[in-house]
């Protein structure tokens, strides 16, 4: 049996997502806002965040590919799916499930900056700091976590568990994929 421990309940997640949406709505009122979700992990978080926003906005997605295997991002990242929106002059909010080493988000931020948006903000459901390699300043963070591998609410382990309504911590390498 794999060990899976409840970390954040549905209610706790919902409360944080509403608070993040409230803060974004206040900060970016009157602006031309584009939410950019990072696939696949952010799809559920973005869906809930977008529905709690009180300001008009559009939605787009990127998917990043990182060469190399293992559970830590390698430095070599490319877009496997780019956005389709012209973000020049617009206020971008990157919506990410979890920041770990920071490699993915640092790459994405740099690439989007080259397209001259008015601003880029980072909204991460979870900021996991222990393995951080790149300096990343997230503007909106749902939960700060020091360590652990987590699943649920969009987050996967080997493509499993994304649709769990809650977030669980699992022991890496000790998981039989049962829910
Ligand atoms: P980074 O480039 O190291 O910051 O990688 C971030 C990406 O790694 C996230 O978008 C997730 O897809 C994945 N990741 C990092 N930690 C976890 C975790 O605890 N659970 C599930 N996915 C994770
Ligand atoms: Mg991700």
PDB file of C-alpha atoms and ligand atoms in Angstrom:
ATOM      1  CA  UNK A   1       0.000   0.000   0.000  1.00  0.00           C
ATOM      2  CA  UNK A   2       1.239   3.451  -0.818  1.00  0.00           C
ATOM      3  CA  UNK A   3       1.091   6.054   1.869  1.00  0.00           C
ATOM      4  CA  UNK A   4      -1.035   9.067   1.103  1.00  0.00           C
ATOM      5  CA  UNK A   5      -1.805  11.674   3.724  1.00  0.00           C
ATOM      6  CA  UNK A   6      -4.405  14.426   3.423  1.00  0.00           C
ATOM      7  CA  UNK A   7      -2.680  17.795   3.324  1.00  0.00           C
ATOM      8  CA  UNK A   8      -5.305  20.329   2.192  1.00  0.00           C
ATOM      9  CA  UNK A   9      -9.027  19.596   2.240  1.00  0.00           C
ATOM     10  CA  UNK A  10     -11.461  20.730  -0.460  1.00  0.00           C
ATOM     11  CA  UNK A  11     -12.756  23.467   1.875  1.00  0.00           C
ATOM     12  CA  UNK A  12      -9.301  24.766   2.700  1.00  0.00           C
ATOM     13  CA  UNK A  13      -8.308  24.841  -0.970  1.00  0.00           C
ATOM     14  CA  UNK A  14     -11.528  26.594  -1.935  1.00  0.00           C
ATOM     15  CA  UNK A  15     -10.990  29.276   0.702  1.00  0.00           C
ATOM     16  CA  UNK A  16      -7.443  29.979  -0.504  1.00  0.00           C
ATOM     17  CA  UNK A  17      -8.431  30.026  -4.187  1.00  0.00           C
ATOM     18  CA  UNK A  18     -11.218  32.518  -3.424  1.00  0.00           C
ATOM     19  CA  UNK A  19      -8.755  34.705  -1.497  1.00  0.00           C
ATOM     20  CA  UNK A  20      -6.260  34.638  -4.373  1.00  0.00           C
ATOM     21  CA  UNK A  21      -8.995  35.537  -6.858  1.00  0.00           C
ATOM     22  CA  UNK A  22     -10.062  38.387  -4.593  1.00  0.00           C
ATOM     23  CA  UNK A  23      -6.530  39.781  -4.408  1.00  0.00           C
ATOM     24  CA  UNK A  24      -6.020  39.515  -8.182  1.00  0.00           C
ATOM     25  CA  UNK A  25      -9.386  41.164  -8.804  1.00  0.00           C
ATOM     26  CA  UNK A  26      -8.401  44.120  -6.622  1.00  0.00           C
ATOM     27  CA  UNK A  27      -4.900  44.508  -8.048  1.00  0.00           C
ATOM     28  CA  UNK A  28      -5.831  44.242 -11.710  1.00  0.00           C
ATOM     29  CA  UNK A  29      -9.183  45.977 -11.826  1.00  0.00           C
ATOM     30  CA  UNK A  30      -9.584  47.983 -15.031  1.00  0.00           C
ATOM     31  CA  UNK A  31      -6.666  46.218 -16.743  1.00  0.00           C
ATOM     32  CA  UNK A  32      -6.653  43.908 -19.736  1.00  0.00           C
ATOM     33  CA  UNK A  33      -5.978  40.634 -17.939  1.00  0.00           C
ATOM     34  CA  UNK A  34      -4.807  37.366 -19.514  1.00  0.00           C
ATOM     35  CA  UNK A  35      -4.572  34.265 -17.342  1.00  0.00           C
ATOM     36  CA  UNK A  36      -1.950  31.870 -18.671  1.00  0.00           C
ATOM     37  CA  UNK A  37      -2.287  28.391 -17.215  1.00  0.00           C
ATOM     38  CA  UNK A  38       0.634  25.996 -17.270  1.00  0.00           C
ATOM     39  CA  UNK A  39      -0.575  22.602 -18.482  1.00  0.00           C
ATOM     40  CA  UNK A  40      -1.312  20.118 -17.308  1.00  0.00           C
ATOM     41  CA  UNK A  41      -1.073  20.630 -13.565  1.00  0.00           C
ATOM     42  CA  UNK A  42      -2.814  24.003 -13.372  1.00  0.00           C
ATOM     43  CA  UNK A  43      -6.003  23.092 -15.230  1.00  0.00           C
ATOM     44  CA  UNK A  44      -8.217  22.582 -12.196  1.00  0.00           C
ATOM     45  CA  UNK A  45      -6.734  25.450 -10.197  1.00  0.00           C
ATOM     46  CA  UNK A  46      -7.180  27.813 -13.156  1.00  0.00           C
ATOM     47  CA  UNK A  47     -10.769  26.705 -13.703  1.00  0.00           C
ATOM     48  CA  UNK A  48     -11.666  27.522 -10.092  1.00  0.00           C
ATOM     49  CA  UNK A  49      -9.587  30.708  -9.928  1.00  0.00           C
ATOM     50  CA  UNK A  50     -11.126  32.075 -13.139  1.00  0.00           C
ATOM     51  CA  UNK A  51     -14.649  31.482 -11.856  1.00  0.00           C
ATOM     52  CA  UNK A  52     -13.914  33.386  -8.653  1.00  0.00           C
ATOM     53  CA  UNK A  53     -12.370  36.401 -10.411  1.00  0.00           C
ATOM     54  CA  UNK A  54     -14.533  39.483 -10.317  1.00  0.00           C
ATOM     55  CA  UNK A  55     -12.840  41.183 -13.284  1.00  0.00           C
ATOM     56  CA  UNK A  56     -13.031  40.487 -17.031  1.00  0.00           C
ATOM     57  CA  UNK A  57     -10.158  38.368 -18.307  1.00  0.00           C
ATOM     58  CA  UNK A  58      -9.185  35.950 -21.050  1.00  0.00           C
ATOM     59  CA  UNK A  59      -7.602  32.535 -20.647  1.00  0.00           C
ATOM     60  CA  UNK A  60      -4.785  30.836 -22.509  1.00  0.00           C
ATOM     61  CA  UNK A  61      -2.458  27.909 -21.829  1.00  0.00           C
ATOM     62  CA  UNK A  62       1.138  26.867 -22.286  1.00  0.00           C
ATOM     63  CA  UNK A  63       2.704  23.494 -21.951  1.00  0.00           C
ATOM     64  CA  UNK A  64       6.384  23.197 -21.187  1.00  0.00           C
ATOM     65  CA  UNK A  65       8.632  20.303 -22.045  1.00  0.00           C
ATOM     66  CA  UNK A  66      11.762  19.668 -20.080  1.00  0.00           C
ATOM     67  CA  UNK A  67      14.419  17.319 -21.349  1.00  0.00           C
ATOM     68  CA  UNK A  68      15.850  14.707 -19.060  1.00  0.00           C
ATOM     69  CA  UNK A  69      14.055  12.355 -16.761  1.00  0.00           C
ATOM     70  CA  UNK A  70      13.430  12.237 -13.054  1.00  0.00           C
ATOM     71  CA  UNK A  71      11.178  14.239 -10.824  1.00  0.00           C
ATOM     72  CA  UNK A  72      13.305  17.403 -10.822  1.00  0.00           C
ATOM     73  CA  UNK A  73      13.061  19.775 -13.804  1.00  0.00           C
ATOM     74  CA  UNK A  74      16.166  19.839 -15.950  1.00  0.00           C
ATOM     75  CA  UNK A  75      17.458  23.176 -17.175  1.00  0.00           C
ATOM     76  CA  UNK A  76      16.486  22.539 -20.815  1.00  0.00           C
ATOM     77  CA  UNK A  77      12.950  23.749 -21.270  1.00  0.00           C
ATOM     78  CA  UNK A  78      10.951  24.466 -24.404  1.00  0.00           C
ATOM     79  CA  UNK A  79       7.325  25.237 -25.216  1.00  0.00           C
ATOM     80  CA  UNK A  80       5.523  22.125 -26.353  1.00  0.00           C
ATOM     81  CA  UNK A  81       2.440  24.337 -26.646  1.00  0.00           C
ATOM     82  CA  UNK A  82       2.681  28.109 -26.890  1.00  0.00           C
ATOM     83  CA  UNK A  83      -0.068  30.620 -26.100  1.00  0.00           C
ATOM     84  CA  UNK A  84      -2.231  31.919 -28.943  1.00  0.00           C
ATOM     85  CA  UNK A  85      -2.880  35.354 -27.416  1.00  0.00           C
ATOM     86  CA  UNK A  86      -0.987  38.540 -28.279  1.00  0.00           C
ATOM     87  CA  UNK A  87      -0.018  39.701 -24.793  1.00  0.00           C
ATOM     88  CA  UNK A  88       1.691  42.969 -25.771  1.00  0.00           C
ATOM     89  CA  UNK A  89       0.468  45.726 -23.463  1.00  0.00           C
ATOM     90  CA  UNK A  90      -1.687  43.330 -21.454  1.00  0.00           C
ATOM     91  CA  UNK A  91      -1.455  42.261 -17.824  1.00  0.00           C
ATOM     92  CA  UNK A  92      -0.495  38.616 -17.619  1.00  0.00           C
ATOM     93  CA  UNK A  93      -1.104  36.331 -14.680  1.00  0.00           C
ATOM     94  CA  UNK A  94       0.809  33.047 -14.942  1.00  0.00           C
ATOM     95  CA  UNK A  95      -1.223  30.368 -13.187  1.00  0.00           C
ATOM     96  CA  UNK A  96       0.933  27.469 -12.027  1.00  0.00           C
ATOM     97  CA  UNK A  97       0.151  24.486  -9.831  1.00  0.00           C
ATOM     98  CA  UNK A  98       3.420  24.317  -7.939  1.00  0.00           C
ATOM     99  CA  UNK A  99       6.799  26.028  -8.012  1.00  0.00           C
ATOM    100  CA  UNK A 100       9.525  23.567  -7.130  1.00  0.00           C
ATOM    101  CA  UNK A 101      13.035  24.306  -8.415  1.00  0.00           C
ATOM    102  CA  UNK A 102      11.644  27.418 -10.119  1.00  0.00           C
ATOM    103  CA  UNK A 103      13.191  26.416 -13.455  1.00  0.00           C
ATOM    104  CA  UNK A 104       9.897  26.203 -15.375  1.00  0.00           C
ATOM    105  CA  UNK A 105       8.437  29.454 -14.134  1.00  0.00           C
ATOM    106  CA  UNK A 106      11.715  31.368 -14.580  1.00  0.00           C
ATOM    107  CA  UNK A 107      11.876  30.169 -18.196  1.00  0.00           C
ATOM    108  CA  UNK A 108       8.252  31.063 -18.860  1.00  0.00           C
ATOM    109  CA  UNK A 109       8.531  34.493 -17.269  1.00  0.00           C
ATOM    110  CA  UNK A 110      11.594  35.334 -19.373  1.00  0.00           C
ATOM    111  CA  UNK A 111       9.969  34.143 -22.611  1.00  0.00           C
ATOM    112  CA  UNK A 112       6.760  36.081 -21.952  1.00  0.00           C
ATOM    113  CA  UNK A 113       8.678  39.243 -21.030  1.00  0.00           C
ATOM    114  CA  UNK A 114      10.163  39.242 -24.535  1.00  0.00           C
ATOM    115  CA  UNK A 115       6.619  39.829 -25.854  1.00  0.00           C
ATOM    116  CA  UNK A 116       6.252  43.131 -23.975  1.00  0.00           C
ATOM    117  CA  UNK A 117       3.220  42.641 -21.753  1.00  0.00           C
ATOM    118  CA  UNK A 118       2.330  45.571 -19.466  1.00  0.00           C
ATOM    119  CA  UNK A 119       3.041  43.325 -16.477  1.00  0.00           C
ATOM    120  CA  UNK A 120       3.524  39.705 -15.483  1.00  0.00           C
ATOM    121  CA  UNK A 121       2.325  38.354 -12.174  1.00  0.00           C
ATOM    122  CA  UNK A 122       2.799  34.821 -10.913  1.00  0.00           C
ATOM    123  CA  UNK A 123       0.014  32.992  -9.141  1.00  0.00           C
ATOM    124  CA  UNK A 124       1.016  29.596  -7.759  1.00  0.00           C
ATOM    125  CA  UNK A 125      -1.241  27.340  -5.767  1.00  0.00           C
ATOM    126  CA  UNK A 126       1.782  25.926  -3.960  1.00  0.00           C
ATOM    127  CA  UNK A 127       5.220  27.360  -3.397  1.00  0.00           C
ATOM    128  CA  UNK A 128       7.567  24.536  -2.459  1.00  0.00           C
ATOM    129  CA  UNK A 129      10.814  26.118  -1.443  1.00  0.00           C
ATOM    130  CA  UNK A 130      13.216  23.375  -0.459  1.00  0.00           C
ATOM    131  CA  UNK A 131      14.575  22.524  -3.919  1.00  0.00           C
ATOM    132  CA  UNK A 132      14.538  26.091  -5.289  1.00  0.00           C
ATOM    133  CA  UNK A 133      17.332  26.774  -7.775  1.00  0.00           C
ATOM    134  CA  UNK A 134      16.048  29.867  -9.598  1.00  0.00           C
ATOM    135  CA  UNK A 135      14.911  33.047  -7.912  1.00  0.00           C
ATOM    136  CA  UNK A 136      11.170  33.291  -8.399  1.00  0.00           C
ATOM    137  CA  UNK A 137       8.976  35.870  -6.742  1.00  0.00           C
ATOM    138  CA  UNK A 138       5.412  34.639  -6.810  1.00  0.00           C
ATOM    139  CA  UNK A 139       2.891  37.445  -6.339  1.00  0.00           C
ATOM    140  CA  UNK A 140       0.031  35.207  -5.218  1.00  0.00           C
ATOM    141  CA  UNK A 141       0.609  31.956  -3.343  1.00  0.00           C
ATOM    142  CA  UNK A 142      -2.052  29.589  -2.082  1.00  0.00           C
ATOM    143  CA  UNK A 143       0.114  27.509   0.227  1.00  0.00           C
ATOM    144  CA  UNK A 144       3.795  27.557   1.155  1.00  0.00           C
ATOM    145  CA  UNK A 145       5.263  24.114   1.615  1.00  0.00           C
ATOM    146  CA  UNK A 146       8.779  23.255   2.658  1.00  0.00           C
ATOM    147  CA  UNK A 147       9.012  19.772   1.164  1.00  0.00           C
ATOM    148  CA  UNK A 148       7.140  16.648   0.062  1.00  0.00           C
ATOM    149  CA  UNK A 149       5.622  15.314  -3.151  1.00  0.00           C
ATOM    150  CA  UNK A 150       1.963  16.173  -3.459  1.00  0.00           C
ATOM    151  CA  UNK A 151      -0.918  15.035  -5.648  1.00  0.00           C
ATOM    152  CA  UNK A 152      -4.535  15.921  -6.314  1.00  0.00           C
ATOM    153  CA  UNK A 153      -6.364  19.052  -7.495  1.00  0.00           C
ATOM    154  CA  UNK A 154      -4.539  18.868 -10.855  1.00  0.00           C
ATOM    155  CA  UNK A 155      -1.217  17.644  -9.515  1.00  0.00           C
ATOM    156  CA  UNK A 156      -0.103  14.205 -10.594  1.00  0.00           C
ATOM    157  CA  UNK A 157       2.285  11.422  -9.826  1.00  0.00           C
ATOM    158  CA  UNK A 158       2.958   9.581 -13.073  1.00  0.00           C
ATOM    159  CA  UNK A 159      -0.304  11.076 -14.507  1.00  0.00           C
ATOM    160  CA  UNK A 160      -2.351   9.678 -11.627  1.00  0.00           C
ATOM    161  CA  UNK A 161      -4.401  11.469  -8.978  1.00  0.00           C
ATOM    162  CA  UNK A 162      -5.052  14.745 -10.882  1.00  0.00           C
ATOM    163  CA  UNK A 163      -8.797  14.583 -10.297  1.00  0.00           C
ATOM    164  CA  UNK A 164      -8.758  14.152  -6.538  1.00  0.00           C
ATOM    165  CA  UNK A 165     -10.633  17.108  -5.022  1.00  0.00           C
ATOM    166  CA  UNK A 166      -8.166  17.360  -2.135  1.00  0.00           C
ATOM    167  CA  UNK A 167      -4.384  17.569  -2.010  1.00  0.00           C
ATOM    168  CA  UNK A 168      -2.387  14.713  -0.530  1.00  0.00           C
ATOM    169  CA  UNK A 169       1.267  14.171   0.201  1.00  0.00           C
ATOM    170  CA  UNK A 170       2.683  10.885  -1.015  1.00  0.00           C
ATOM    171  CA  UNK A 171       5.966   9.152  -0.523  1.00  0.00           C
ATOM    172  CA  UNK A 172       7.819   9.254  -3.807  1.00  0.00           C
ATOM    173  CA  UNK A 173       8.861   5.830  -5.043  1.00  0.00           C
ATOM    174  CA  UNK A 174       6.403   4.135  -2.730  1.00  0.00           C
ATOM    175  CA  UNK A 175       3.195   4.500  -4.637  1.00  0.00           C
ATOM    176  CA  UNK A 176       0.952   1.825  -6.181  1.00  0.00           C
ATOM    177  CA  UNK A 177      -1.424   4.397  -7.706  1.00  0.00           C
ATOM    178  CA  UNK A 178      -4.452   3.312  -5.737  1.00  0.00           C
ATOM    179  CA  UNK A 179      -6.661   6.173  -4.597  1.00  0.00           C
TER     180      UNK A 179
HETATM  181  P1  LIG B   1      10.034  23.348 -11.351  1.00  0.00           P
HETATM  182  O1  LIG B   1      10.502  23.772 -12.714  1.00  0.00           O
HETATM  183  O2  LIG B   1      11.040  22.496 -10.649  1.00  0.00           O
HETATM  184  O3  LIG B   1       9.606  24.511 -10.496  1.00  0.00           O
HETATM  185  O4  LIG B   1       8.858  22.368 -11.624  1.00  0.00           O
HETATM  186  C1  LIG B   1       7.573  22.647 -11.422  1.00  0.00           C
HETATM  187  C2  LIG B   1       6.730  21.515 -11.989  1.00  0.00           C
HETATM  188  O5  LIG B   1       7.134  20.237 -11.489  1.00  0.00           O
HETATM  189  C3  LIG B   1       5.319  21.709 -11.538  1.00  0.00           C
HETATM  190  O6  LIG B   1       4.602  22.502 -12.454  1.00  0.00           O
HETATM  191  C4  LIG B   1       4.804  20.286 -11.479  1.00  0.00           C
HETATM  192  O7  LIG B   1       4.339  19.886 -12.746  1.00  0.00           O
HETATM  193  C5  LIG B   1       6.009  19.468 -11.108  1.00  0.00           C
HETATM  194  N1  LIG B   1       6.062  19.228  -9.651  1.00  0.00           N
HETATM  195  C6  LIG B   1       6.954  19.721  -8.761  1.00  0.00           C
HETATM  196  N2  LIG B   1       6.689  19.298  -7.507  1.00  0.00           N
HETATM  197  C7  LIG B   1       5.577  18.538  -7.603  1.00  0.00           C
HETATM  198  C8  LIG B   1       4.784  17.830  -6.626  1.00  0.00           C
HETATM  199  O8  LIG B   1       5.036  17.811  -5.415  1.00  0.00           O
HETATM  200  N3  LIG B   1       3.703  17.155  -7.130  1.00  0.00           N
HETATM  201  C9  LIG B   1       3.387  17.130  -8.439  1.00  0.00           C
HETATM  202  N4  LIG B   1       4.075  17.791  -9.380  1.00  0.00           N
HETATM  203  C10 LIG B   1       5.176  18.492  -8.966  1.00  0.00           C
HETATM  204 MG1  LIG B   2       3.216  21.983 -13.799  1.00  0.00          MG
END
